[in-house]
PDB file of C-alpha atoms and ligand atoms in Angstrom:
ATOM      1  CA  UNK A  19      -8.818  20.625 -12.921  1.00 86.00           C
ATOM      2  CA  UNK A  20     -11.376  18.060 -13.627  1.00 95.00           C
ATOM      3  CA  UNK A  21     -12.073  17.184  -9.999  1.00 97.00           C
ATOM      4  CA  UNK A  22     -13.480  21.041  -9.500  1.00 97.00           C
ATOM      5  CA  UNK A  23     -16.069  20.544 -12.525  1.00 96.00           C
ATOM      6  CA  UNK A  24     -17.395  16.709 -11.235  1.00 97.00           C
ATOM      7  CA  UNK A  25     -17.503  17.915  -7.825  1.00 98.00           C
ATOM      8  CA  UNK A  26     -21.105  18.445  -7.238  1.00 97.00           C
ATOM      9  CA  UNK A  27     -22.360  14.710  -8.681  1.00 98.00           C
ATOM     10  CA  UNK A  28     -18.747  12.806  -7.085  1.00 98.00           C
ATOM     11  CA  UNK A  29     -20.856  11.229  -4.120  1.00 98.00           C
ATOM     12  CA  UNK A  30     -23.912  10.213  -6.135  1.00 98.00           C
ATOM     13  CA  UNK A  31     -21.481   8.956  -9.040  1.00 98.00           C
ATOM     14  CA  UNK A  32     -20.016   6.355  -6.171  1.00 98.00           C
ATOM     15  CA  UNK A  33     -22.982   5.641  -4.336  1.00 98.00           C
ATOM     16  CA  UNK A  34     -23.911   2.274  -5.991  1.00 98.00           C
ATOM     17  CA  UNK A  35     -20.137   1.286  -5.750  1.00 98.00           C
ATOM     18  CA  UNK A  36     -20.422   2.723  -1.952  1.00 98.00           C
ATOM     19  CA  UNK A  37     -23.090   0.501  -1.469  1.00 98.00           C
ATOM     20  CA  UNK A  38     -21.650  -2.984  -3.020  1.00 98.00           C
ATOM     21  CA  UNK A  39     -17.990  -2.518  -2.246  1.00 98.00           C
ATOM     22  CA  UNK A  40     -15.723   0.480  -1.889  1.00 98.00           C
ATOM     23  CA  UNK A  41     -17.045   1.789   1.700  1.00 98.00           C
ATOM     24  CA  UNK A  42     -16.142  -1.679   2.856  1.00 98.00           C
ATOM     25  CA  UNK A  43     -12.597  -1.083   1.207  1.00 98.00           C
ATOM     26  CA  UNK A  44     -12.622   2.338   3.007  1.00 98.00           C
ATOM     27  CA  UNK A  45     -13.141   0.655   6.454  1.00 98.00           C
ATOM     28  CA  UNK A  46     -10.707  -1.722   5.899  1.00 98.00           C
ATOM     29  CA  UNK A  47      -7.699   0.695   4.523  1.00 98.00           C
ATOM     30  CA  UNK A  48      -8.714   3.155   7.580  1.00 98.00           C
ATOM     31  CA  UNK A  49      -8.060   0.414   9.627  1.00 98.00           C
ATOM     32  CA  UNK A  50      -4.860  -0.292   8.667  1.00 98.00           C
ATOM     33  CA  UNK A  51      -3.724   3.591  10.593  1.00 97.00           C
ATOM     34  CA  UNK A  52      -3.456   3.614  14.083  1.00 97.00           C
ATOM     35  CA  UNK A  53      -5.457   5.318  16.808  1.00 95.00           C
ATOM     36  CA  UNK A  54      -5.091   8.332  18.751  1.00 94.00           C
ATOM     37  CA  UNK A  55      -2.399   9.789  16.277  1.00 97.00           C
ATOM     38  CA  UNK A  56      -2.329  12.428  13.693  1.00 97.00           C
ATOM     39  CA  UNK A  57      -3.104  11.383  10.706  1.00 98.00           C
ATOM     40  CA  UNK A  58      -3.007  12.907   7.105  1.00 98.00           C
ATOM     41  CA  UNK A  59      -5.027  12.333   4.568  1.00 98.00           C
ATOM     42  CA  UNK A  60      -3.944  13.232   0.626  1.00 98.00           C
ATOM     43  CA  UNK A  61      -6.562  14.310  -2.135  1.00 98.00           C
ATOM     44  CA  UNK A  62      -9.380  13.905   0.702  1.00 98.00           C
ATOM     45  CA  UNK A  63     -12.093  14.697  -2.212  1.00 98.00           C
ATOM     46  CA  UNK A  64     -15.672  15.051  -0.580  1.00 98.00           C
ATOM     47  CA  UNK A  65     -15.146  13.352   2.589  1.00 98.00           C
ATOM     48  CA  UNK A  66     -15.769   9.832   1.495  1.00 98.00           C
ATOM     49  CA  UNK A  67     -13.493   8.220   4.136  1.00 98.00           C
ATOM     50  CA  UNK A  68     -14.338  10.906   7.079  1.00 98.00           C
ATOM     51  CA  UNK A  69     -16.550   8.459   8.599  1.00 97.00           C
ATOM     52  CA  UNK A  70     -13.716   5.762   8.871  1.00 97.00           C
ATOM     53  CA  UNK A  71     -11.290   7.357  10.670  1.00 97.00           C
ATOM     54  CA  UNK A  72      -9.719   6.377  13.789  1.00 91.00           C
ATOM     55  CA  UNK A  73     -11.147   7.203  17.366  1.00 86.00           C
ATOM     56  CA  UNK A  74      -9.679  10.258  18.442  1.00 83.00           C
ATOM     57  CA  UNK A  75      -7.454  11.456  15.523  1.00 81.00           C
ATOM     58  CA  UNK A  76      -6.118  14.334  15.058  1.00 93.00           C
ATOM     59  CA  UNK A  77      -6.522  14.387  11.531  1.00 97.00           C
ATOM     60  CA  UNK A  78      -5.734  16.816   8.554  1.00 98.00           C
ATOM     61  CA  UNK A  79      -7.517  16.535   5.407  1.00 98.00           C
ATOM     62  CA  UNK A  80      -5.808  17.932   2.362  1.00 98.00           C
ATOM     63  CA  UNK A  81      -7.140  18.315  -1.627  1.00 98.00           C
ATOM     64  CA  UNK A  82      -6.131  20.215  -4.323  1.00 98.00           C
ATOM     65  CA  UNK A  83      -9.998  20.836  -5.200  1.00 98.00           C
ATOM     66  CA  UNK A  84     -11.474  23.812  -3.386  1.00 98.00           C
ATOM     67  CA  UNK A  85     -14.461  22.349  -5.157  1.00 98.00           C
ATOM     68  CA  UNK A  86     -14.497  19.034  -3.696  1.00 98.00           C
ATOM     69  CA  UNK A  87     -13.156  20.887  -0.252  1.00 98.00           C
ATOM     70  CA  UNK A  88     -16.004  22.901  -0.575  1.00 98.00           C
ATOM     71  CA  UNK A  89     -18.063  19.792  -0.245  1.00 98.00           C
ATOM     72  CA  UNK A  90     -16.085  17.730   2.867  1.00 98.00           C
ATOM     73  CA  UNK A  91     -16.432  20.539   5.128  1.00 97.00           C
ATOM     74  CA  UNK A  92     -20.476  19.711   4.997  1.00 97.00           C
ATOM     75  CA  UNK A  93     -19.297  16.433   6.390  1.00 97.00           C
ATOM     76  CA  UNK A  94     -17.249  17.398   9.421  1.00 96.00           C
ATOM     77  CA  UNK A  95     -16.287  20.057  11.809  1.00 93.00           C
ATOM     78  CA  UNK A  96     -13.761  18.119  13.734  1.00 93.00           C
ATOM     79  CA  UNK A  97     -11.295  17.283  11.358  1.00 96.00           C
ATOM     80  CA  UNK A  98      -8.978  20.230   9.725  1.00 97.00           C
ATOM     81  CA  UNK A  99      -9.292  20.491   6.273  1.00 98.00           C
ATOM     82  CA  UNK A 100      -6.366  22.005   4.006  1.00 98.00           C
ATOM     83  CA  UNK A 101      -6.106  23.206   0.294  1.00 98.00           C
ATOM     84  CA  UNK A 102      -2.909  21.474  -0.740  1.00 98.00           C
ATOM     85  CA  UNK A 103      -1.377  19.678  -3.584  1.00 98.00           C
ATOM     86  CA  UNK A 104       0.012  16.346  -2.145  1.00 98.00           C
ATOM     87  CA  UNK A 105       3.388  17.148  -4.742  1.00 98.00           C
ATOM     88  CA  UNK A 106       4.269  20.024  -2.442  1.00 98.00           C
ATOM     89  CA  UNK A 107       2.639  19.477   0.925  1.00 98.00           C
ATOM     90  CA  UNK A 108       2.652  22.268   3.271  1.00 98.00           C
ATOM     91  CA  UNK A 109       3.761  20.968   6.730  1.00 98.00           C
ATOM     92  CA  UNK A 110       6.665  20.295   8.557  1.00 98.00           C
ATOM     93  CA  UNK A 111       9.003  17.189   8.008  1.00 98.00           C
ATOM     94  CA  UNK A 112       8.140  14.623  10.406  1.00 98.00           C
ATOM     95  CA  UNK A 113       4.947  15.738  11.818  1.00 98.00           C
ATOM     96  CA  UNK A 114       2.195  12.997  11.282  1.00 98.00           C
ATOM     97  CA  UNK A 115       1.733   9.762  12.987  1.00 98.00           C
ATOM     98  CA  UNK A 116       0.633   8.154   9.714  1.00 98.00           C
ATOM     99  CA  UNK A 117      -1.019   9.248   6.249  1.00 98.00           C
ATOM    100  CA  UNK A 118      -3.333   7.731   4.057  1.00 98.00           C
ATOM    101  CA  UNK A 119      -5.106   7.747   0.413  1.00 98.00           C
ATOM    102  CA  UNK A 120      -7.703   6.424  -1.716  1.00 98.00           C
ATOM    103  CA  UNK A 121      -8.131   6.695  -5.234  1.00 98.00           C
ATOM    104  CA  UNK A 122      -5.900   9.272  -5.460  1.00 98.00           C
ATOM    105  CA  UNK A 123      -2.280   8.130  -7.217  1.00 98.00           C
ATOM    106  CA  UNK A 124      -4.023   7.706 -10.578  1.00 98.00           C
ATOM    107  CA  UNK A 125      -4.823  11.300 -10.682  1.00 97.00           C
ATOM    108  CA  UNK A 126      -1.443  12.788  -9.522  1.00 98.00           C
ATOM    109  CA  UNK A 127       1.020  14.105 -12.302  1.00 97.00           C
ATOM    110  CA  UNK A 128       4.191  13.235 -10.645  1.00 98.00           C
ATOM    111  CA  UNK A 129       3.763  10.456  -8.145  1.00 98.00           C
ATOM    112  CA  UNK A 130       7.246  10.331  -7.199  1.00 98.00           C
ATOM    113  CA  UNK A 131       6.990  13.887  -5.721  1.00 98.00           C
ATOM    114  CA  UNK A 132       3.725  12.788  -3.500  1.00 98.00           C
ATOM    115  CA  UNK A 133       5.467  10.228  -2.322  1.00 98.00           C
ATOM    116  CA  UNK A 134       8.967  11.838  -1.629  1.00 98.00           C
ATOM    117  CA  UNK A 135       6.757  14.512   0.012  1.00 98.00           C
ATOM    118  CA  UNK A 136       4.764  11.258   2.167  1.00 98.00           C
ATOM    119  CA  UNK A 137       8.622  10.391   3.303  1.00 98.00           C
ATOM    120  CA  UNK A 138       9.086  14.165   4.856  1.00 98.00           C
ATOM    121  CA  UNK A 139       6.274  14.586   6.494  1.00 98.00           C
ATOM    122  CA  UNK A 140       5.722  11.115   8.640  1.00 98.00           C
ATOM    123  CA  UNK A 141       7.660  10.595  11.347  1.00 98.00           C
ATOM    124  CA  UNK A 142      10.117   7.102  10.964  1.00 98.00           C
ATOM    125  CA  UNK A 143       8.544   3.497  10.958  1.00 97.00           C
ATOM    126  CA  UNK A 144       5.034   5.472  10.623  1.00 98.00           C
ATOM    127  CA  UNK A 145       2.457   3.808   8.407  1.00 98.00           C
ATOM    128  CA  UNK A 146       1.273   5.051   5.093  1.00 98.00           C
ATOM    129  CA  UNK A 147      -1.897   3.439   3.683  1.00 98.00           C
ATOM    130  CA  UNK A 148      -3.107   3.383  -0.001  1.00 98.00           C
ATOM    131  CA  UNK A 149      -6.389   2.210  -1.699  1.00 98.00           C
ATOM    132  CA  UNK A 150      -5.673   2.368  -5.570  1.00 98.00           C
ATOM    133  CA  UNK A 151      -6.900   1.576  -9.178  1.00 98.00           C
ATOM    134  CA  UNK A 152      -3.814   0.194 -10.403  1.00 98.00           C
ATOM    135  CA  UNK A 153      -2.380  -1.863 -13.821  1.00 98.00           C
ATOM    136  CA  UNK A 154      -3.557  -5.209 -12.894  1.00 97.00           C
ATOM    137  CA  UNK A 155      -1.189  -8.276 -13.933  1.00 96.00           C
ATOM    138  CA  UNK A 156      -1.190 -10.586 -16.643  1.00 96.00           C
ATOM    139  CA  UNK A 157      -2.724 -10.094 -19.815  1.00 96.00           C
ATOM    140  CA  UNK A 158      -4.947  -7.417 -18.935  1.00 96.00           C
ATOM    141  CA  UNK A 159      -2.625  -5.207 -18.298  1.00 97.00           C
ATOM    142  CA  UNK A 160      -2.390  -4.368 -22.054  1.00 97.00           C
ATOM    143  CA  UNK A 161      -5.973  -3.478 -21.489  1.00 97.00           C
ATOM    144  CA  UNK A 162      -4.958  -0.678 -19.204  1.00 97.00           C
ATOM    145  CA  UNK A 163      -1.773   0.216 -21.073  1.00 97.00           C
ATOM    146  CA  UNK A 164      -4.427   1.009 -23.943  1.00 98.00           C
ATOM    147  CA  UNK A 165      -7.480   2.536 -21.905  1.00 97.00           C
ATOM    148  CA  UNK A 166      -4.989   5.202 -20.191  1.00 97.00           C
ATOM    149  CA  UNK A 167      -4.071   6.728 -23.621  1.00 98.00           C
ATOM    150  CA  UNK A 168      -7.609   8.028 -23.607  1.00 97.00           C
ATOM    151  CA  UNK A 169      -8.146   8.333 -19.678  1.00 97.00           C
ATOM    152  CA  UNK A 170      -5.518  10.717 -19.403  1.00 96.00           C
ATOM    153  CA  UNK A 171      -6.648  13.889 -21.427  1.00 95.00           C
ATOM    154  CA  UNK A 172     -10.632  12.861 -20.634  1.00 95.00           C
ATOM    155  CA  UNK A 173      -9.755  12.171 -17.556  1.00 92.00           C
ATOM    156  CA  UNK A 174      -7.159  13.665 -15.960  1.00 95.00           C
ATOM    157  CA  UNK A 175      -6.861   9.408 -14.391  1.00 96.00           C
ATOM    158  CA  UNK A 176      -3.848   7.256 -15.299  1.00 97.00           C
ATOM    159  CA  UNK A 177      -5.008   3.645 -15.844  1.00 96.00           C
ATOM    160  CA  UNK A 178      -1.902   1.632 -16.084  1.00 98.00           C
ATOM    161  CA  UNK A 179      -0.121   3.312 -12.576  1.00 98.00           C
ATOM    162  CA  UNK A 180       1.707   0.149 -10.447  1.00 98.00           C
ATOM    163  CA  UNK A 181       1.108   2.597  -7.254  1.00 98.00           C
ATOM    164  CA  UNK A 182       3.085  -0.433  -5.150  1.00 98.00           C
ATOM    165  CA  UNK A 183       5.999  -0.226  -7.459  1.00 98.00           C
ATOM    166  CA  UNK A 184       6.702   3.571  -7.504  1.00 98.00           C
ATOM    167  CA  UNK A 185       5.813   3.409  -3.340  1.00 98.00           C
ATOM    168  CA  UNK A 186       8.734   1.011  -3.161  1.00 98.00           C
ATOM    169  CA  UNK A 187      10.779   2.957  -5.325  1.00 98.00           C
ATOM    170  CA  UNK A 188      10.330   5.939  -3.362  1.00 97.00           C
ATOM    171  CA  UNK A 189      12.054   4.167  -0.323  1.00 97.00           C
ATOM    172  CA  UNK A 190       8.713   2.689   1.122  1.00 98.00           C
ATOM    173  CA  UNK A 191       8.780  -0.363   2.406  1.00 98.00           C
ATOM    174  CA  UNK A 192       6.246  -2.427   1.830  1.00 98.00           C
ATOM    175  CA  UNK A 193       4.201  -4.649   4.415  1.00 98.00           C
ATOM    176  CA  UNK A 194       1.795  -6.038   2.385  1.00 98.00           C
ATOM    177  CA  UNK A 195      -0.536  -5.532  -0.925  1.00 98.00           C
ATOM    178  CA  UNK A 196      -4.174  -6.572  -0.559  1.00 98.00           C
ATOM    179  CA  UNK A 197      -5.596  -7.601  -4.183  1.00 98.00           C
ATOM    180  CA  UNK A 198      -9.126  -6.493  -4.357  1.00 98.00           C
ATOM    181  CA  UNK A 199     -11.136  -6.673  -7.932  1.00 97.00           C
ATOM    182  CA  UNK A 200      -8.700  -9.623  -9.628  1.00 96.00           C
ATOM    183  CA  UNK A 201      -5.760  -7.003  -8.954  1.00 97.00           C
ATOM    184  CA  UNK A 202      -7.335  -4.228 -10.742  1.00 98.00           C
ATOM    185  CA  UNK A 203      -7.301  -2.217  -6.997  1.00 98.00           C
ATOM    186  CA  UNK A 204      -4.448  -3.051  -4.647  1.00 98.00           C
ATOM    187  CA  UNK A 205      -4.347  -2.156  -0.873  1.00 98.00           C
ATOM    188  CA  UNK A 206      -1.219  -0.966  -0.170  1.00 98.00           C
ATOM    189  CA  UNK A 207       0.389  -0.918   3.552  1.00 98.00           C
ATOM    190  CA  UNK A 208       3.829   0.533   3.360  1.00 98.00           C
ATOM    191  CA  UNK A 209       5.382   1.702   6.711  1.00 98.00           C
ATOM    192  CA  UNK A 210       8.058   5.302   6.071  1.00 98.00           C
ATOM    193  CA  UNK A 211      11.584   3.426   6.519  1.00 91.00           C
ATOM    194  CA  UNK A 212      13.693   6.765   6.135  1.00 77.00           C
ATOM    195  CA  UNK A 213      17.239   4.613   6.619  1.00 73.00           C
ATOM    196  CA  UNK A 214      16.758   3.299   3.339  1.00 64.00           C
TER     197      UNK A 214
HETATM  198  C1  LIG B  23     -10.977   9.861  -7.478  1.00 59.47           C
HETATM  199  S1  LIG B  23     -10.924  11.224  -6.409  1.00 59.47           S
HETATM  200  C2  LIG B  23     -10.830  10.421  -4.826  1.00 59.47           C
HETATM  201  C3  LIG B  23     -11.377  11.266  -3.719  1.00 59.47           C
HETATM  202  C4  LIG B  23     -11.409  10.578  -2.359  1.00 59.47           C
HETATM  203  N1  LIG B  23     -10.091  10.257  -1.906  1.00 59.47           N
HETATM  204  C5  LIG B  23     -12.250   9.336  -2.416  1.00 59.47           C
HETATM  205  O1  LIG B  23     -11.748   8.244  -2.098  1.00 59.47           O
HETATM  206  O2  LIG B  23     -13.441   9.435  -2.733  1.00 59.47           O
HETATM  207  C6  LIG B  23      -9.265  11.839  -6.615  1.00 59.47           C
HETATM  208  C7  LIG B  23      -8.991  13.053  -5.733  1.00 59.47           C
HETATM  209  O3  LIG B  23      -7.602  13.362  -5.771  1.00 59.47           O
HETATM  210  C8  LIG B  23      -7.476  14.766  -5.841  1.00 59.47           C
HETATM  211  N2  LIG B  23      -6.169  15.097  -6.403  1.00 59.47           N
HETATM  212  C9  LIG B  23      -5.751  14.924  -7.669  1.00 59.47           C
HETATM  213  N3  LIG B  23      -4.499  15.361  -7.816  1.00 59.47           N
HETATM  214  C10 LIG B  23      -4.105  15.815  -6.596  1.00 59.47           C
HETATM  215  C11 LIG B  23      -2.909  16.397  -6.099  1.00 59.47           C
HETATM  216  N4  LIG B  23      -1.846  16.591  -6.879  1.00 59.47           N
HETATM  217  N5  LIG B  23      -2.869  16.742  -4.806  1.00 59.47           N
HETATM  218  C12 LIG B  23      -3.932  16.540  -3.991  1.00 59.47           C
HETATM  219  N6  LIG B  23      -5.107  15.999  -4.402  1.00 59.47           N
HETATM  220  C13 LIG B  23      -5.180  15.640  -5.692  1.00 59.47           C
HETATM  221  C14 LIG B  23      -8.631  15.186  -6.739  1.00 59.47           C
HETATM  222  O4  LIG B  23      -8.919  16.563  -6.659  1.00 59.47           O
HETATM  223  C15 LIG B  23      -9.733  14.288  -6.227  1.00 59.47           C
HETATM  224  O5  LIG B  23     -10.444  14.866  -5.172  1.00 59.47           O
END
């Protein structure tokens, strides 16, 4: 697992992005979950978005990394943190408020499974937030389509995902996508319709 051998330089990797750009991003996908609620988080790496959350969540935290697990629990003792992997996601159908990620879809093997697995475990009409690296439109897209034949085996990161796509092919349903970056990272707000 790549993510337990770059855990120890993660944060100072994304500091200068931090700094111009992605905590904003944070902030603004956090914002997007509601208050007072329980709240999961999926592939929660070192605790980047801990400082975003909601007043008075009662949030989970789950990653696959005990590496990078290791690392969030420096950053909080109020929130519970749980070594999962977000295809097979050990809680009960139906018992979070909401759930969120960021940066995460690109590294998952079978995205279909995380996000069958979002759909059992939030309750109906409850929100489910993403912040993803995604296969931007037009043109560039090729781009992607070429870079992910190398990011995937260096890597472990899938370039060319269209994150929105596979959420609404899940049975999401999607409220909006935010372009950030000329569409290379999307902002996805999708809320758990389970009728469909
Ligand atoms: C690019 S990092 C993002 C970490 C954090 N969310 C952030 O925004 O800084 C991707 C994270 O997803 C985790 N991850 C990858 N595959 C996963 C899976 N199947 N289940 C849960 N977490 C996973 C990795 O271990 C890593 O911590």
């Amino acid at each position: 697992m790549i993510y337990d051998r770059i855990a120890k330089g993660y944060d100072k990797a994304l500091a200068p992005f931090e700094k111009r750009f992605l905590s904003r991003w944070r902030r603004e996908t956090l914002s997007f979950l509601p208050e007072n609620a329980r709240i999961l988080e999926i592939g929660a790496g070192t605790g980047a978005n801990f400082k975003f959350y909601p007043k008075q969540t009662r949030a989970v935290a789950s990653e696959i990394s005990i590496k990078m697990l290791r690392l969030a629990r420096n950053k909080t003792n109020q929130i519970q943190l749980v070594q999962a992997n977000a295809e097979t996601l050990p809680f009960a159908a139906n018992s979070f408020d909401a759930a969120f990620a960021t940066l995460v879809f690109c590294s998952i093997p079978n995205p279909s499974n995380a996000f069958a697995e979002l759909r059992r475990i939030v309750k109906p009409n409850g929100k489910i937030v993403l912040l993803e690296h995604v296969r931007p439109k037009g043109l560039s897209g090729y781009v992607f389509d070429f870079l992910n034949i190398f990011t995937v085996p260096l890597m472990e990161d899938h370039f060319n995902r269209q994150t929105a796509k596979l959420a609404e092919n899940s049975g999401l349903k999607i409220l909006e996508v935010k372009q950030k970056a000329f569409g290379i990272v999307n902002l996805i707000i999708c809320e758990n319709d389970k009728k469909s």
